[in-house]
Amino acid sequence: MSDRILIISDTHLGSPDGAVTSPEALQPLWRAATRLVINGDVSEIYHPQARKEAARQTLRLNHLCEQDGVALTLLSGNHDVGLTDVRHLQLAGGQVLVTHGDALHPGISPWGTIAKETTREFANAISRIERQNRDKLAARLNAVHHTGDMIRRQLNQRYQTTAMLELLIKPWLVLRVWSFWRNFPTLANEFARRHAPQTRFLVLGHSHRQGIWHRNGRVILNTGS
């Protein structure tokens, strides 16, 4: 049997308002696969109220995959920075790049109320990298990893609302979401051009909006959530 890799994203295990209620809900998806890759935001390990359940469900996910003989690879995103140090995968000799998508914009989640703080923290992280290395993929992703970790630690002290509630009470944020969705393919193509130019297929998540786009001979896929 040849390798069959299933790539999904943004399962947000443990989230009180998430669409994935349990790892068992995902099990039918990997039945025909030999390897499951969850491309960031696997679980809500930074959410103070969800952390315990997120950890339990992540362990359960590992157990189910092992039970089914499916290799499991978890990549970190902006909601689970500390879950793993793995930020990306390069497959097919580097032609396929799999990464969460939070590195496309210096604000990580530019629709959020702390986007300016995040952008400032990211600029500080980049400034600490030697200039000749700043466009290297690993350096860029490490800067985002550091930024996400710092910001999430701060949010722990003031995590009051869910993302959906925040959009309801601050409707202007919807425009920021729409703008990011609209610019997503262009941002993704520019990211690949600068940091991984050999990439022909870029597989992302993060925005929760699935789609397939073509830019300058490159195929950009977002697996949604």
Tab-separated table of C-alpha atoms in Angstrom:
chain	number	residue	atom	x	y	z
A	1	MET	CA	0.000	0.000	0.000
A	2	SER	CA	1.393	3.400	-0.970
A	3	ASP	CA	1.536	6.234	1.538
A	4	ARG	CA	-1.649	8.267	1.768
A	5	ILE	CA	-1.233	11.502	3.710
A	6	LEU	CA	-4.321	13.304	4.990
A	7	ILE	CA	-3.789	16.984	5.836
A	8	ILE	CA	-6.362	18.910	7.869
A	9	SER	CA	-6.137	22.002	10.051
A	10	ASP	CA	-7.701	24.012	12.849
A	11	THR	CA	-9.440	21.256	14.760
A	12	HIS	CA	-9.262	23.363	17.965
A	13	LEU	CA	-9.797	20.341	20.195
A	14	GLY	CA	-11.212	21.316	23.568
A	15	SER	CA	-12.694	24.576	22.343
A	16	PRO	CA	-16.056	25.277	24.009
A	17	ASP	CA	-17.480	26.519	20.705
A	18	GLY	CA	-15.501	24.358	18.264
A	19	ALA	CA	-17.008	22.258	15.487
A	20	VAL	CA	-14.909	19.186	16.382
A	21	THR	CA	-16.521	17.807	19.514
A	22	SER	CA	-14.039	14.953	20.016
A	23	PRO	CA	-11.138	13.153	18.317
A	24	GLU	CA	-13.568	10.327	17.520
A	25	ALA	CA	-15.403	12.747	15.216
A	26	LEU	CA	-12.267	12.920	13.070
A	27	GLN	CA	-11.673	9.177	12.937
A	28	PRO	CA	-13.671	8.478	9.727
A	29	LEU	CA	-11.466	10.973	7.863
A	30	TRP	CA	-8.253	9.015	8.368
A	31	ARG	CA	-9.608	5.511	7.707
A	32	ALA	CA	-7.916	5.265	4.292
A	33	ALA	CA	-4.779	7.177	5.294
A	34	THR	CA	-1.387	5.977	6.479
A	35	ARG	CA	-0.457	9.366	7.948
A	36	LEU	CA	-2.493	12.209	9.437
A	37	VAL	CA	-1.083	15.739	9.505
A	38	ILE	CA	-2.927	18.397	11.508
A	39	ASN	CA	-1.583	21.695	10.283
A	40	GLY	CA	-1.742	23.911	13.357
A	41	ASP	CA	-4.328	24.942	15.931
A	42	VAL	CA	-4.768	21.313	16.875
A	43	SER	CA	-6.105	22.136	20.321
A	44	GLU	CA	-6.890	25.050	22.623
A	45	ILE	CA	-4.022	24.521	25.036
A	46	TYR	CA	-3.702	28.279	25.687
A	47	HIS	CA	-7.355	28.851	26.559
A	48	PRO	CA	-7.518	28.968	30.384
A	49	GLN	CA	-10.972	27.367	30.526
A	50	ALA	CA	-10.293	24.807	27.770
A	51	ARG	CA	-6.702	23.786	28.568
A	52	LYS	CA	-7.485	20.649	30.577
A	53	GLU	CA	-10.008	19.300	28.063
A	54	ALA	CA	-7.723	20.240	25.152
A	55	ALA	CA	-4.883	18.210	26.666
A	56	ARG	CA	-7.170	15.240	27.295
A	57	GLN	CA	-8.484	15.257	23.734
A	58	THR	CA	-4.997	15.626	22.241
A	59	LEU	CA	-3.836	12.549	24.157
A	60	ARG	CA	-6.961	10.717	22.990
A	61	LEU	CA	-6.183	11.694	19.385
A	62	ASN	CA	-2.707	10.180	19.718
A	63	HIS	CA	-4.183	6.989	21.135
A	64	LEU	CA	-6.777	6.597	18.377
A	65	CYS	CA	-4.214	7.120	15.615
A	66	GLU	CA	-1.868	4.598	17.211
A	67	GLN	CA	-4.753	2.151	17.577
A	68	ASP	CA	-5.632	2.547	13.873
A	69	GLY	CA	-2.030	2.299	12.684
A	70	VAL	CA	-1.985	5.870	11.387
A	71	ALA	CA	1.169	7.948	11.857
A	72	LEU	CA	0.309	11.305	13.419
A	73	THR	CA	2.180	14.547	12.773
A	74	LEU	CA	1.115	17.684	14.619
A	75	LEU	CA	2.244	21.145	13.529
A	76	SER	CA	1.860	24.118	15.825
A	77	GLY	CA	-0.292	27.145	15.067
A	78	ASN	CA	-1.068	30.366	16.873
A	79	HIS	CA	-3.517	28.717	19.315
A	80	ASP	CA	-1.152	25.914	20.370
A	81	VAL	CA	2.342	27.373	20.048
A	82	GLY	CA	3.793	25.152	22.765
A	83	LEU	CA	2.270	21.891	21.545
A	84	THR	CA	5.206	21.090	19.258
A	85	ASP	CA	8.311	22.770	17.851
A	86	VAL	CA	7.398	21.553	14.359
A	87	ARG	CA	6.182	24.536	12.333
A	88	HIS	CA	6.225	23.168	8.797
A	89	LEU	CA	6.674	20.160	6.548
A	90	GLN	CA	8.300	20.066	3.135
A	91	LEU	CA	7.188	17.134	1.004
A	92	ALA	CA	7.930	15.876	-2.518
A	93	GLY	CA	11.458	17.238	-2.538
A	94	GLY	CA	10.360	20.645	-1.291
A	95	GLN	CA	7.660	21.151	-3.926
A	96	VAL	CA	4.938	20.926	-1.253
A	97	LEU	CA	5.084	23.187	1.797
A	98	VAL	CA	2.684	22.591	4.662
A	99	THR	CA	2.500	25.285	7.346
A	100	HIS	CA	-0.298	26.774	9.418
A	101	GLY	CA	-0.533	30.201	7.807
A	102	ASP	CA	-0.051	32.456	10.816
A	103	ALA	CA	3.292	33.526	9.324
A	104	LEU	CA	1.668	35.217	6.322
A	105	HIS	CA	1.014	38.466	8.193
A	106	PRO	CA	3.138	40.125	10.919
A	107	GLY	CA	-0.025	40.619	12.961
A	108	ILE	CA	-0.599	36.801	12.904
A	109	SER	CA	-4.370	37.342	13.227
A	110	PRO	CA	-4.688	40.833	11.736
A	111	TRP	CA	-8.413	40.958	12.483
A	112	GLY	CA	-7.783	40.677	16.220
A	113	THR	CA	-7.897	43.468	18.776
A	114	ILE	CA	-4.209	42.941	19.637
A	115	ALA	CA	-2.925	42.926	16.036
A	116	LYS	CA	-0.848	46.070	16.634
A	117	GLU	CA	0.813	44.564	19.691
A	118	THR	CA	1.488	41.374	17.768
A	119	THR	CA	2.994	43.241	14.814
A	120	ARG	CA	5.278	45.159	17.160
A	121	GLU	CA	6.396	41.980	18.938
A	122	PHE	CA	7.012	40.268	15.594
A	123	ALA	CA	9.163	43.190	14.403
A	124	ASN	CA	11.233	42.844	17.586
A	125	ALA	CA	11.657	39.122	16.970
A	126	ILE	CA	12.772	39.706	13.364
A	127	SER	CA	15.222	42.423	14.436
A	128	ARG	CA	17.058	39.897	16.600
A	129	ILE	CA	17.776	37.679	13.568
A	130	GLU	CA	20.906	38.346	11.513
A	131	ARG	CA	19.907	40.345	8.457
A	132	GLN	CA	21.152	37.757	5.949
A	133	ASN	CA	18.958	35.085	7.564
A	134	ARG	CA	15.683	37.005	7.895
A	135	ASP	CA	14.154	35.622	4.701
A	136	LYS	CA	15.021	32.008	5.497
A	137	LEU	CA	11.927	29.904	6.109
A	138	ALA	CA	13.019	28.498	9.465
A	139	ALA	CA	13.969	31.955	10.780
A	140	ARG	CA	10.632	33.442	9.741
A	141	LEU	CA	8.656	30.626	11.333
A	142	ASN	CA	10.744	30.777	14.511
A	143	ALA	CA	10.006	34.509	14.789
A	144	VAL	CA	6.277	33.825	14.471
A	145	HIS	CA	6.564	30.995	17.006
A	146	HIS	CA	8.245	33.333	19.506
A	147	THR	CA	5.707	36.104	18.849
A	148	GLY	CA	2.735	33.773	19.227
A	149	ASP	CA	4.115	32.418	22.482
A	150	MET	CA	4.655	35.886	23.953
A	151	ILE	CA	1.225	37.139	22.902
A	152	ARG	CA	-0.610	34.041	24.148
A	153	ARG	CA	1.072	34.332	27.546
A	154	GLN	CA	-0.238	37.884	27.784
A	155	LEU	CA	-3.716	36.801	26.693
A	156	ASN	CA	-3.820	34.246	29.485
A	157	GLN	CA	-4.263	37.169	31.857
A	158	ARG	CA	-7.210	38.698	29.986
A	159	TYR	CA	-8.964	35.938	28.057
A	160	GLN	CA	-12.570	37.070	28.381
A	161	THR	CA	-14.484	36.268	25.190
A	162	THR	CA	-14.622	33.744	22.396
A	163	ALA	CA	-13.663	34.884	18.901
A	164	MET	CA	-17.295	34.738	17.748
A	165	LEU	CA	-18.536	36.855	20.645
A	166	GLU	CA	-15.761	39.359	20.021
A	167	LEU	CA	-16.933	39.747	16.404
A	168	LEU	CA	-20.481	40.367	17.634
A	169	ILE	CA	-19.549	43.052	20.119
A	170	LYS	CA	-16.940	44.636	17.814
A	171	PRO	CA	-18.486	44.329	14.334
A	172	TRP	CA	-15.743	46.375	12.642
A	173	LEU	CA	-13.482	43.365	13.132
A	174	VAL	CA	-15.572	41.546	10.513
A	175	LEU	CA	-14.110	43.907	7.891
A	176	ARG	CA	-10.610	42.910	8.968
A	177	VAL	CA	-11.517	39.228	8.611
A	178	TRP	CA	-12.952	39.838	5.147
A	179	SER	CA	-9.849	41.784	4.102
A	180	PHE	CA	-7.571	38.955	5.222
A	181	TRP	CA	-9.697	36.398	3.363
A	182	ARG	CA	-9.602	38.515	0.207
A	183	ASN	CA	-5.825	38.996	0.338
A	184	PHE	CA	-5.001	35.482	1.534
A	185	PRO	CA	-3.903	33.983	-1.844
A	186	THR	CA	-1.675	36.975	-2.602
A	187	LEU	CA	-0.113	36.923	0.870
A	188	ALA	CA	0.471	33.165	0.590
A	189	ASN	CA	2.109	33.435	-2.820
A	190	GLU	CA	4.376	36.255	-1.656
A	191	PHE	CA	5.324	34.256	1.442
A	192	ALA	CA	6.340	31.279	-0.695
A	193	ARG	CA	8.194	33.461	-3.194
A	194	ARG	CA	10.313	35.043	-0.452
A	195	HIS	CA	10.824	32.169	1.961
A	196	ALA	CA	10.398	28.921	-0.006
A	197	PRO	CA	10.646	29.708	-3.733
A	198	GLN	CA	10.854	26.042	-4.757
A	199	THR	CA	7.314	25.502	-3.449
A	200	ARG	CA	4.732	24.594	-6.107
A	201	PHE	CA	1.958	23.626	-3.692
A	202	LEU	CA	1.379	25.577	-0.487
A	203	VAL	CA	-0.991	23.944	2.027
A	204	LEU	CA	-2.320	26.226	4.758
A	205	GLY	CA	-5.089	26.683	7.332
A	206	HIS	CA	-5.451	29.497	9.891
A	207	SER	CA	-8.154	31.581	8.192
A	208	HIS	CA	-10.846	28.860	8.533
A	209	ARG	CA	-11.845	29.586	4.922
A	210	GLN	CA	-11.185	26.689	2.580
A	211	GLY	CA	-10.242	27.227	-1.042
A	212	ILE	CA	-7.854	26.563	-3.917
A	213	TRP	CA	-6.155	29.404	-5.775
A	214	HIS	CA	-3.530	29.673	-8.524
A	215	ARG	CA	-0.891	32.390	-8.411
A	216	ASN	CA	2.103	32.630	-10.750
A	217	GLY	CA	2.225	28.886	-11.398
A	218	ARG	CA	1.821	28.058	-7.721
A	219	VAL	CA	-1.176	26.253	-6.231
A	220	ILE	CA	-2.359	27.545	-2.842
A	221	LEU	CA	-4.687	25.332	-0.816
A	222	ASN	CA	-6.456	26.206	2.415
A	223	THR	CA	-7.996	23.185	4.138
A	224	GLY	CA	-10.387	25.301	6.194
A	225	SER	CA	-11.279	24.134	9.695
